[in-house]
PDB file of C-alpha atoms in Angstrom:
ATOM      1  CA  MET A   1      -0.256   0.191   0.075  1.00  0.00           C
ATOM      2  CA  THR A   2       1.288   3.227  -1.141  1.00  0.00           C
ATOM      3  CA  TYR A   3       1.149   6.370   1.272  1.00  0.00           C
ATOM      4  CA  ARG A   4       1.279   9.772   0.129  1.00  0.00           C
ATOM      5  CA  ARG A   5       1.711  13.172   2.607  1.00  0.00           C
ATOM      6  CA  LEU A   6      -1.040  15.558   2.887  1.00  0.00           C
ATOM      7  CA  TYR A   7       0.065  19.087   2.714  1.00  0.00           C
ATOM      8  CA  GLN A   8      -2.315  22.314   3.712  1.00  0.00           C
ATOM      9  CA  PRO A   9      -1.302  25.501   2.556  1.00  0.00           C
ATOM     10  CA  LYS A  10      -0.330  26.780   5.849  1.00  0.00           C
ATOM     11  CA  VAL A  11       2.534  24.215   6.298  1.00  0.00           C
ATOM     12  CA  LYS A  12       6.080  25.239   6.062  1.00  0.00           C
ATOM     13  CA  THR A  13       8.494  23.585   4.399  1.00  0.00           C
ATOM     14  CA  GLY A  14      12.236  23.520   3.234  1.00  0.00           C
ATOM     15  CA  ASN A  15      14.715  25.854   3.952  1.00  0.00           C
ATOM     16  CA  TRP A  16      11.638  28.833   4.152  1.00  0.00           C
ATOM     17  CA  PHE A  17      12.892  30.776   7.988  1.00  0.00           C
ATOM     18  CA  GLU A  18      16.037  31.310   5.422  1.00  0.00           C
ATOM     19  CA  GLU A  19      14.151  32.362   2.352  1.00  0.00           C
ATOM     20  CA  LEU A  20      11.691  34.768   4.652  1.00  0.00           C
ATOM     21  CA  LEU A  21      14.778  36.461   6.257  1.00  0.00           C
ATOM     22  CA  ILE A  22      16.488  37.353   2.350  1.00  0.00           C
ATOM     23  CA  LYS A  23      13.398  38.476   1.219  1.00  0.00           C
ATOM     24  CA  GLU A  24      13.083  40.988   4.062  1.00  0.00           C
ATOM     25  CA  ASP A  25      16.962  41.955   3.858  1.00  0.00           C
ATOM     26  CA  THR A  26      16.543  42.231  -0.426  1.00  0.00           C
ATOM     27  CA  ILE A  27      13.311  44.673   0.579  1.00  0.00           C
ATOM     28  CA  LYS A  28      15.276  46.548   3.095  1.00  0.00           C
ATOM     29  CA  GLU A  29      17.990  47.104   1.265  1.00  0.00           C
ATOM     30  CA  PHE A  30      15.423  48.601  -1.764  1.00  0.00           C
ATOM     31  CA  LEU A  31      14.216  51.283   0.427  1.00  0.00           C
ATOM     32  CA  ASN A  32      17.181  52.319   1.929  1.00  0.00           C
ATOM     33  CA  LYS A  33      18.281  52.618  -1.454  1.00  0.00           C
ATOM     34  CA  ARG A  34      15.327  54.096  -2.841  1.00  0.00           C
ATOM     35  CA  GLY A  35      14.995  57.156   0.014  1.00  0.00           C
ATOM     36  CA  ARG A  36      19.089  57.848  -0.741  1.00  0.00           C
ATOM     37  CA  GLY A  37      18.204  57.860  -3.828  1.00  0.00           C
ATOM     38  CA  GLU A  38      20.455  54.770  -5.263  1.00  0.00           C
ATOM     39  CA  LEU A  39      18.398  53.462  -7.330  1.00  0.00           C
ATOM     40  CA  LEU A  40      19.148  52.980 -11.211  1.00  0.00           C
ATOM     41  CA  SER A  41      16.419  54.079 -12.429  1.00  0.00           C
ATOM     42  CA  GLN A  42      16.435  57.256  -9.727  1.00  0.00           C
ATOM     43  CA  LYS A  43      19.847  58.277 -11.473  1.00  0.00           C
ATOM     44  CA  VAL A  44      18.904  57.610 -14.590  1.00  0.00           C
ATOM     45  CA  ASP A  45      16.272  60.482 -13.942  1.00  0.00           C
ATOM     46  CA  PHE A  46      18.451  62.890 -11.614  1.00  0.00           C
ATOM     47  CA  LEU A  47      21.175  62.670 -14.999  1.00  0.00           C
ATOM     48  CA  LYS A  48      18.336  64.063 -17.499  1.00  0.00           C
ATOM     49  CA  GLN A  49      16.249  66.693 -15.876  1.00  0.00           C
ATOM     50  CA  ASN A  50      19.700  68.240 -14.548  1.00  0.00           C
ATOM     51  CA  ILE A  51      21.551  67.584 -17.648  1.00  0.00           C
ATOM     52  CA  LEU A  52      18.745  67.884 -20.233  1.00  0.00           C
ATOM     53  CA  LYS A  53      17.917  71.051 -17.897  1.00  0.00           C
ATOM     54  CA  PRO A  54      16.723  73.836 -21.013  1.00  0.00           C
ATOM     55  CA  VAL A  55      19.470  76.490 -21.783  1.00  0.00           C
ATOM     56  CA  ASN A  56      18.917  80.256 -23.404  1.00  0.00           C
ATOM     57  CA  LEU A  57      21.247  80.455 -26.540  1.00  0.00           C
ATOM     58  CA  SER A  58      22.559  83.998 -27.001  1.00  0.00           C
ATOM     59  CA  ALA A  59      20.402  86.563 -29.159  1.00  0.00           C
ATOM     60  CA  THR A  60      22.940  88.177 -32.025  1.00  0.00           C
ATOM     61  CA  ILE A  61      21.289  91.418 -32.735  1.00  0.00           C
ATOM     62  CA  ASN A  62      24.062  92.482 -35.420  1.00  0.00           C
ATOM     63  CA  GLY A  63      24.806  88.710 -36.987  1.00  0.00           C
ATOM     64  CA  GLN A  64      27.967  88.327 -34.977  1.00  0.00           C
ATOM     65  CA  LEU A  65      29.570  85.783 -32.171  1.00  0.00           C
ATOM     66  CA  ARG A  66      31.020  86.995 -29.915  1.00  0.00           C
ATOM     67  CA  PHE A  67      32.807  85.968 -26.705  1.00  0.00           C
ATOM     68  CA  GLY A  68      30.523  85.098 -24.178  1.00  0.00           C
ATOM     69  CA  ASP A  69      27.726  84.218 -26.060  1.00  0.00           C
ATOM     70  CA  VAL A  70      25.941  80.746 -25.248  1.00  0.00           C
ATOM     71  CA  VAL A  71      25.724  78.529 -27.930  1.00  0.00           C
ATOM     72  CA  MET A  72      24.907  75.140 -30.241  1.00  0.00           C
ATOM     73  CA  LEU A  73      27.742  73.743 -32.067  1.00  0.00           C
ATOM     74  CA  VAL A  74      26.022  71.672 -34.915  1.00  0.00           C
ATOM     75  CA  ASN A  75      26.872  70.065 -37.265  1.00  0.00           C
ATOM     76  CA  VAL A  76      24.843  70.094 -40.539  1.00  0.00           C
ATOM     77  CA  GLY A  77      24.353  66.398 -41.196  1.00  0.00           C
ATOM     78  CA  GLY A  78      24.167  65.015 -45.434  1.00  0.00           C
ATOM     79  CA  ALA A  79      23.172  62.330 -47.366  1.00  0.00           C
ATOM     80  CA  ASP A  80      23.421  59.433 -44.524  1.00  0.00           C
ATOM     81  CA  ARG A  81      23.047  61.127 -41.141  1.00  0.00           C
ATOM     82  CA  GLU A  82      20.786  62.893 -40.093  1.00  0.00           C
ATOM     83  CA  HIS A  83      21.618  67.326 -38.289  1.00  0.00           C
ATOM     84  CA  SER A  84      23.633  66.423 -34.841  1.00  0.00           C
ATOM     85  CA  ALA A  85      24.742  68.794 -31.955  1.00  0.00           C
ATOM     86  CA  LEU A  86      28.305  68.811 -29.957  1.00  0.00           C
ATOM     87  CA  SER A  87      26.578  67.232 -26.218  1.00  0.00           C
ATOM     88  CA  ILE A  88      28.500  66.583 -23.198  1.00  0.00           C
ATOM     89  CA  ASN A  89      28.213  62.643 -23.259  1.00  0.00           C
ATOM     90  CA  ALA A  90      27.740  62.258 -19.681  1.00  0.00           C
ATOM     91  CA  ASN A  91      26.777  58.843 -17.575  1.00  0.00           C
ATOM     92  CA  ILE A  92      25.293  58.379 -14.128  1.00  0.00           C
ATOM     93  CA  ASP A  93      28.945  58.239 -12.901  1.00  0.00           C
ATOM     94  CA  ASN A  94      29.563  61.601 -14.432  1.00  0.00           C
ATOM     95  CA  LEU A  95      27.615  63.349 -12.801  1.00  0.00           C
ATOM     96  CA  VAL A  96      27.954  64.877  -8.915  1.00  0.00           C
ATOM     97  CA  LYS A  97      24.959  65.651  -6.389  1.00  0.00           C
ATOM     98  CA  THR A  98      26.401  68.373  -5.806  1.00  0.00           C
ATOM     99  CA  SER A  99      24.437  71.574  -4.814  1.00  0.00           C
ATOM    100  CA  PRO A 100      24.334  73.235  -8.138  1.00  0.00           C
ATOM    101  CA  PRO A 101      24.885  69.600  -9.465  1.00  0.00           C
ATOM    102  CA  SER A 102      28.716  69.158 -11.350  1.00  0.00           C
ATOM    103  CA  ILE A 103      30.196  66.809 -14.295  1.00  0.00           C
ATOM    104  CA  LYS A 104      32.819  64.098 -13.014  1.00  0.00           C
ATOM    105  CA  ILE A 105      35.469  65.300 -15.572  1.00  0.00           C
ATOM    106  CA  PRO A 106      37.484  64.190 -17.489  1.00  0.00           C
ATOM    107  CA  CYS A 107      34.332  63.254 -19.600  1.00  0.00           C
ATOM    108  CA  GLY A 108      34.195  62.750 -23.346  1.00  0.00           C
ATOM    109  CA  VAL A 109      31.494  64.533 -26.015  1.00  0.00           C
ATOM    110  CA  SER A 110      29.193  62.468 -28.483  1.00  0.00           C
ATOM    111  CA  GLY A 111      26.732  64.233 -31.483  1.00  0.00           C
ATOM    112  CA  GLY A 112      23.394  63.930 -29.468  1.00  0.00           C
ATOM    113  CA  ARG A 113      20.613  63.471 -32.307  1.00  0.00           C
ATOM    114  CA  GLY A 114      17.996  66.177 -30.877  1.00  0.00           C
ATOM    115  CA  ILE A 115      18.235  70.073 -31.167  1.00  0.00           C
ATOM    116  CA  GLN A 116      17.025  71.262 -28.154  1.00  0.00           C
ATOM    117  CA  SER A 117      19.190  74.069 -26.542  1.00  0.00           C
ATOM    118  CA  CYS A 118      20.508  73.231 -22.401  1.00  0.00           C
ATOM    119  CA  VAL A 119      22.809  72.460 -20.373  1.00  0.00           C
ATOM    120  CA  ARG A 120      23.973  69.772 -22.882  1.00  0.00           C
ATOM    121  CA  THR A 121      24.329  71.069 -26.189  1.00  0.00           C
ATOM    122  CA  ALA A 122      25.148  74.604 -24.139  1.00  0.00           C
ATOM    123  CA  PHE A 123      28.909  75.515 -24.464  1.00  0.00           C
ATOM    124  CA  ILE A 124      30.359  79.477 -23.547  1.00  0.00           C
ATOM    125  CA  ILE A 125      32.464  80.786 -26.554  1.00  0.00           C
ATOM    126  CA  THR A 126      35.923  82.202 -23.927  1.00  0.00           C
ATOM    127  CA  SER A 127      37.807  84.222 -24.448  1.00  0.00           C
ATOM    128  CA  VAL A 128      42.226  82.453 -24.299  1.00  0.00           C
ATOM    129  CA  ASP A 129      43.752  86.281 -25.993  1.00  0.00           C
ATOM    130  CA  GLY A 130      42.136  88.553 -23.603  1.00  0.00           C
ATOM    131  CA  SER A 131      39.682  89.977 -24.910  1.00  0.00           C
ATOM    132  CA  PRO A 132      36.654  91.272 -22.889  1.00  0.00           C
ATOM    133  CA  GLU A 133      33.822  89.968 -22.493  1.00  0.00           C
ATOM    134  CA  GLY A 134      31.062  91.817 -25.465  1.00  0.00           C
ATOM    135  CA  SER A 135      33.869  91.924 -27.765  1.00  0.00           C
ATOM    136  CA  THR A 136      34.037  89.917 -31.803  1.00  0.00           C
ATOM    137  CA  LEU A 137      34.718  87.173 -31.941  1.00  0.00           C
ATOM    138  CA  HIS A 138      36.778  87.600 -35.365  1.00  0.00           C
ATOM    139  CA  PHE A 139      37.873  84.034 -37.761  1.00  0.00           C
ATOM    140  CA  ASP A 140      41.393  82.470 -37.475  1.00  0.00           C
ATOM    141  CA  GLN A 141      41.083  83.834 -33.574  1.00  0.00           C
ATOM    142  CA  SER A 142      41.886  81.399 -31.112  1.00  0.00           C
ATOM    143  CA  PHE A 143      39.277  80.772 -28.704  1.00  0.00           C
ATOM    144  CA  ALA A 144      37.823  77.997 -25.885  1.00  0.00           C
ATOM    145  CA  LEU A 145      34.627  76.724 -25.838  1.00  0.00           C
ATOM    146  CA  ARG A 146      32.797  76.121 -22.240  1.00  0.00           C
ATOM    147  CA  THR A 147      29.818  74.368 -20.705  1.00  0.00           C
ATOM    148  CA  THR A 148      27.424  76.113 -19.077  1.00  0.00           C
ATOM    149  CA  SER A 149      28.866  73.729 -15.617  1.00  0.00           C
ATOM    150  CA  GLY A 150      32.338  73.886 -16.374  1.00  0.00           C
ATOM    151  CA  PHE A 151      34.980  73.373 -19.692  1.00  0.00           C
ATOM    152  CA  ALA A 152      35.728  70.659 -23.124  1.00  0.00           C
ATOM    153  CA  LYS A 153      39.862  68.709 -24.293  1.00  0.00           C
ATOM    154  CA  GLY A 154      40.677  66.221 -27.627  1.00  0.00           C
ATOM    155  CA  CYS A 155      42.216  59.073 -28.756  1.00  0.00           C
ATOM    156  CA  ALA A 156      38.437  58.658 -30.273  1.00  0.00           C
ATOM    157  CA  LYS A 157      36.922  54.826 -29.062  1.00  0.00           C
ATOM    158  CA  LYS A 158      35.581  53.818 -32.108  1.00  0.00           C
ATOM    159  CA  SER A 159      37.930  55.389 -34.834  1.00  0.00           C
ATOM    160  CA  GLY A 160      41.876  56.031 -33.210  1.00  0.00           C
ATOM    161  CA  LEU A 161      41.372  59.611 -34.567  1.00  0.00           C
ATOM    162  CA  GLN A 162      41.957  62.774 -31.984  1.00  0.00           C
ATOM    163  CA  ASP A 163      39.072  61.869 -29.441  1.00  0.00           C
ATOM    164  CA  VAL A 164      36.895  65.506 -27.736  1.00  0.00           C
ATOM    165  CA  TYR A 165      36.373  65.897 -24.504  1.00  0.00           C
ATOM    166  CA  LEU A 166      35.221  67.585 -21.918  1.00  0.00           C
ATOM    167  CA  ASP A 167      38.317  68.952 -18.737  1.00  0.00           C
ATOM    168  CA  GLU A 168      38.749  71.570 -16.157  1.00  0.00           C
ATOM    169  CA  THR A 169      41.920  72.511 -17.565  1.00  0.00           C
ATOM    170  CA  LEU A 170      42.082  75.275 -19.828  1.00  0.00           C
ATOM    171  CA  SER A 171      45.780  74.810 -21.793  1.00  0.00           C
ATOM    172  CA  ILE A 172      46.685  74.743 -25.465  1.00  0.00           C
ATOM    173  CA  LEU A 173      44.353  71.497 -25.807  1.00  0.00           C
ATOM    174  CA  SER A 174      41.848  73.454 -24.833  1.00  0.00           C
ATOM    175  CA  ARG A 175      42.060  76.791 -28.175  1.00  0.00           C
ATOM    176  CA  TRP A 176      39.858  76.333 -31.098  1.00  0.00           C
ATOM    177  CA  LYS A 177      39.188  79.163 -34.047  1.00  0.00           C
ATOM    178  CA  ILE A 178      37.233  78.958 -36.732  1.00  0.00           C
ATOM    179  CA  SER A 179      37.793  79.184 -40.236  1.00  0.00           C
ATOM    180  CA  HIS A 180      35.851  79.929 -43.761  1.00  0.00           C
ATOM    181  CA  PHE A 181      34.239  76.852 -44.922  1.00  0.00           C
ATOM    182  CA  ASP A 182      35.057  78.091 -48.699  1.00  0.00           C
ATOM    183  CA  PRO A 183      38.565  76.666 -49.172  1.00  0.00           C
ATOM    184  CA  GLN A 184      38.560  79.526 -51.994  1.00  0.00           C
ATOM    185  CA  GLU A 185      37.200  82.528 -49.450  1.00  0.00           C
ATOM    186  CA  ARG A 186      39.477  81.386 -46.666  1.00  0.00           C
ATOM    187  CA  PHE A 187      42.458  83.839 -46.861  1.00  0.00           C
ATOM    188  CA  GLU A 188      39.906  87.195 -47.699  1.00  0.00           C
ATOM    189  CA  SER A 189      38.364  86.341 -44.297  1.00  0.00           C
ATOM    190  CA  GLU A 190      41.353  86.506 -42.200  1.00  0.00           C
ATOM    191  CA  GLY A 191      39.971  88.445 -39.126  1.00  0.00           C
ATOM    192  CA  LEU A 192      36.648  89.258 -40.120  1.00  0.00           C
ATOM    193  CA  PRO A 193      33.856  88.635 -37.559  1.00  0.00           C
ATOM    194  CA  VAL A 194      32.171  85.429 -37.685  1.00  0.00           C
ATOM    195  CA  PRO A 195      29.061  85.341 -38.183  1.00  0.00           C
ATOM    196  CA  ALA A 196      26.300  83.099 -35.918  1.00  0.00           C
ATOM    197  CA  ASN A 197      23.896  80.640 -37.903  1.00  0.00           C
ATOM    198  CA  GLU A 198      26.366  79.834 -40.991  1.00  0.00           C
ATOM    199  CA  LYS A 199      28.389  77.017 -42.052  1.00  0.00           C
ATOM    200  CA  VAL A 200      32.131  77.222 -40.706  1.00  0.00           C
ATOM    201  CA  LEU A 201      34.991  75.127 -39.455  1.00  0.00           C
ATOM    202  CA  VAL A 202      35.784  74.296 -36.202  1.00  0.00           C
ATOM    203  CA  VAL A 203      39.630  73.379 -36.621  1.00  0.00           C
ATOM    204  CA  HIS A 204      41.683  73.214 -33.176  1.00  0.00           C
ATOM    205  CA  CYS A 205      44.428  75.136 -32.766  1.00  0.00           C
ATOM    206  CA  MET A 206      47.036  73.098 -31.643  1.00  0.00           C
ATOM    207  CA  THR A 207      46.427  69.977 -34.489  1.00  0.00           C
ATOM    208  CA  ASN A 208      44.939  71.798 -37.216  1.00  0.00           C
ATOM    209  CA  GLN A 209      42.390  69.633 -37.175  1.00  0.00           C
ATOM    210  CA  GLY A 210      38.504  70.153 -37.633  1.00  0.00           C
ATOM    211  CA  LEU A 211      35.850  69.222 -35.347  1.00  0.00           C
ATOM    212  CA  ALA A 212      33.860  66.146 -37.204  1.00  0.00           C
ATOM    213  CA  VAL A 213      31.051  63.777 -36.448  1.00  0.00           C
ATOM    214  CA  LEU A 214      31.529  60.312 -37.101  1.00  0.00           C
ATOM    215  CA  SER A 215      27.922  58.443 -38.997  1.00  0.00           C
ATOM    216  CA  GLU A 216      29.473  55.368 -39.312  1.00  0.00           C
ATOM    217  CA  LYS A 217      31.607  55.019 -35.954  1.00  0.00           C
ATOM    218  CA  GLN A 218      28.022  55.387 -33.590  1.00  0.00           C
ATOM    219  CA  LEU A 219      27.645  55.770 -29.587  1.00  0.00           C
ATOM    220  CA  TRP A 220      25.394  54.027 -28.186  1.00  0.00           C
ATOM    221  CA  THR A 221      25.107  56.224 -24.742  1.00  0.00           C
ATOM    222  CA  ALA A 222      22.213  57.467 -21.828  1.00  0.00           C
ATOM    223  CA  TYR A 223      20.224  59.242 -24.038  1.00  0.00           C
ATOM    224  CA  GLY A 224      19.864  56.770 -27.676  1.00  0.00           C
ATOM    225  CA  ARG A 225      22.682  55.604 -30.236  1.00  0.00           C
ATOM    226  CA  GLU A 226      24.533  58.687 -31.887  1.00  0.00           C
ATOM    227  CA  TYR A 227      27.783  60.209 -33.257  1.00  0.00           C
ATOM    228  CA  GLU A 228      31.636  60.579 -32.447  1.00  0.00           C
ATOM    229  CA  VAL A 229      32.620  63.410 -32.117  1.00  0.00           C
ATOM    230  CA  VAL A 230      36.866  63.337 -32.995  1.00  0.00           C
ATOM    231  CA  ALA A 231      39.223  66.631 -34.142  1.00  0.00           C
ATOM    232  CA  HIS A 232      40.606  65.319 -37.234  1.00  0.00           C
ATOM    233  CA  THR A 233      39.945  67.139 -40.946  1.00  0.00           C
ATOM    234  CA  PHE A 234      38.149  65.106 -44.480  1.00  0.00           C
ATOM    235  CA  LEU A 235      39.056  65.970 -47.487  1.00  0.00           C
ATOM    236  CA  ASP A 236      37.459  65.278 -50.452  1.00  0.00           C
ATOM    237  CA  THR A 237      39.100  64.734 -53.699  1.00  0.00           C
ATOM    238  CA  HIS A 238      39.250  68.342 -54.861  1.00  0.00           C
ATOM    239  CA  ARG A 239      41.246  69.219 -51.461  1.00  0.00           C
ATOM    240  CA  ALA A 240      38.132  70.420 -49.761  1.00  0.00           C
ATOM    241  CA  GLU A 241      36.224  69.922 -46.928  1.00  0.00           C
ATOM    242  CA  GLN A 242      33.377  67.673 -46.635  1.00  0.00           C
ATOM    243  CA  ASP A 243      30.214  68.442 -44.455  1.00  0.00           C
ATOM    244  CA  VAL A 244      31.162  65.952 -41.580  1.00  0.00           C
ATOM    245  CA  ASN A 245      32.904  69.316 -40.307  1.00  0.00           C
ATOM    246  CA  PHE A 246      30.846  71.171 -41.617  1.00  0.00           C
ATOM    247  CA  TRP A 247      28.632  73.116 -38.031  1.00  0.00           C
ATOM    248  CA  ILE A 248      27.283  75.915 -37.043  1.00  0.00           C
ATOM    249  CA  LEU A 249      27.339  77.899 -34.122  1.00  0.00           C
ATOM    250  CA  GLY A 250      23.316  78.855 -33.515  1.00  0.00           C
ATOM    251  CA  THR A 251      21.544  81.652 -31.490  1.00  0.00           C
ATOM    252  CA  SER A 252      18.625  82.249 -30.163  1.00  0.00           C
ATOM    253  CA  ASP A 253      16.611  84.486 -32.711  1.00  0.00           C
ATOM    254  CA  PRO A 254      16.242  88.683 -31.179  1.00  0.00           C
ATOM    255  CA  ALA A 255      12.655  88.146 -31.688  1.00  0.00           C
ATOM    256  CA  GLY A 256      12.051  85.568 -29.484  1.00  0.00           C
ATOM    257  CA  ASP A 257      11.247  83.177 -32.689  1.00  0.00           C
ATOM    258  CA  GLY A 258      13.127  80.250 -31.570  1.00  0.00           C
ATOM    259  CA  LEU A 259      16.949  79.110 -32.804  1.00  0.00           C
ATOM    260  CA  LEU A 260      17.927  81.024 -35.634  1.00  0.00           C
ATOM    261  CA  PHE A 261      19.967  78.001 -37.446  1.00  0.00           C
ATOM    262  CA  LEU A 262      16.879  76.305 -37.670  1.00  0.00           C
ATOM    263  CA  ARG A 263      16.095  78.272 -40.403  1.00  0.00           C
ATOM    264  CA  HIS A 264      19.210  77.806 -42.281  1.00  0.00           C
ATOM    265  CA  LEU A 265      18.837  73.530 -42.146  1.00  0.00           C
ATOM    266  CA  GLN A 266      28.669  74.646 -21.710  1.00  0.00           C
ATOM    267  CA  LEU A 267      34.546  72.627 -20.143  1.00  0.00           C
ATOM    268  CA  GLU A 268      37.077  72.702 -22.857  1.00  0.00           C
ATOM    269  CA  VAL A 269      38.141  70.992 -25.590  1.00  0.00           C
ATOM    270  CA  HIS A 270      40.507  69.690 -24.845  1.00  0.00           C
ATOM    271  CA  VAL A 271      42.330  66.962 -27.866  1.00  0.00           C
ATOM    272  CA  GLN A 272      44.850  64.104 -27.902  1.00  0.00           C
ATOM    273  CA  GLN A 273      46.966  62.375 -30.095  1.00  0.00           C
ATOM    274  CA  PRO A 274      45.945  59.202 -31.137  1.00  0.00           C
ATOM    275  CA  THR A 275      48.623  56.735 -29.950  1.00  0.00           C
TER     276      THR A 275
END
């Protein structure tokens, strides 16, 4: 004769007490982390709430860029890629919960597909030669790019070219200049005021390499799939720069009608030689 044991729902089997303690500890740890804001979802929300906070771009009255202007650097795009903005590529480990929140450096940059003016995409044109704030920026004049919360510098993760990244120190690696995008007009434009919201080249002074966005080298970031940004000049068969090197330093409309550069379509930037 075969005997079978009958268990009622209230009967506990196995290591039930240990499993209960583990479950209680897990819940307690979850609640403690949530209280301290240490959950992954909370970190992501904190990052995006701060780095995606809207920033007002400077308004150009005479159409010329000035030192102290808050601008967006927007790549004009091409047949194989969308418009993209130079963006701080900060993750949850880069943002420090100080008051106000700050970015842990060094920190990378990327070509973000979202064209909105925010902490992540806003940069300040900063003097490195003693030019006073508010004075006009000229072609081939050195300057630095500073974020609204710090400065940017340049080997790239995928391409092996000169990387562009954010750092806090102001050095020769942080110096850039603007050149005319058309080689035939470049010499004549030297010393002239740099126009806002028009296509130009952003050139690294030390290496003479142009800021570029690479459509074939894409990065997965906390903000989605974005383009790698490097300092490298890409030339066509006529020895002219390609559209990956074309940028617009975008400002807002003085009349309050949005971003002017959309109608034509905030750390220092340093560069490091590839090893």
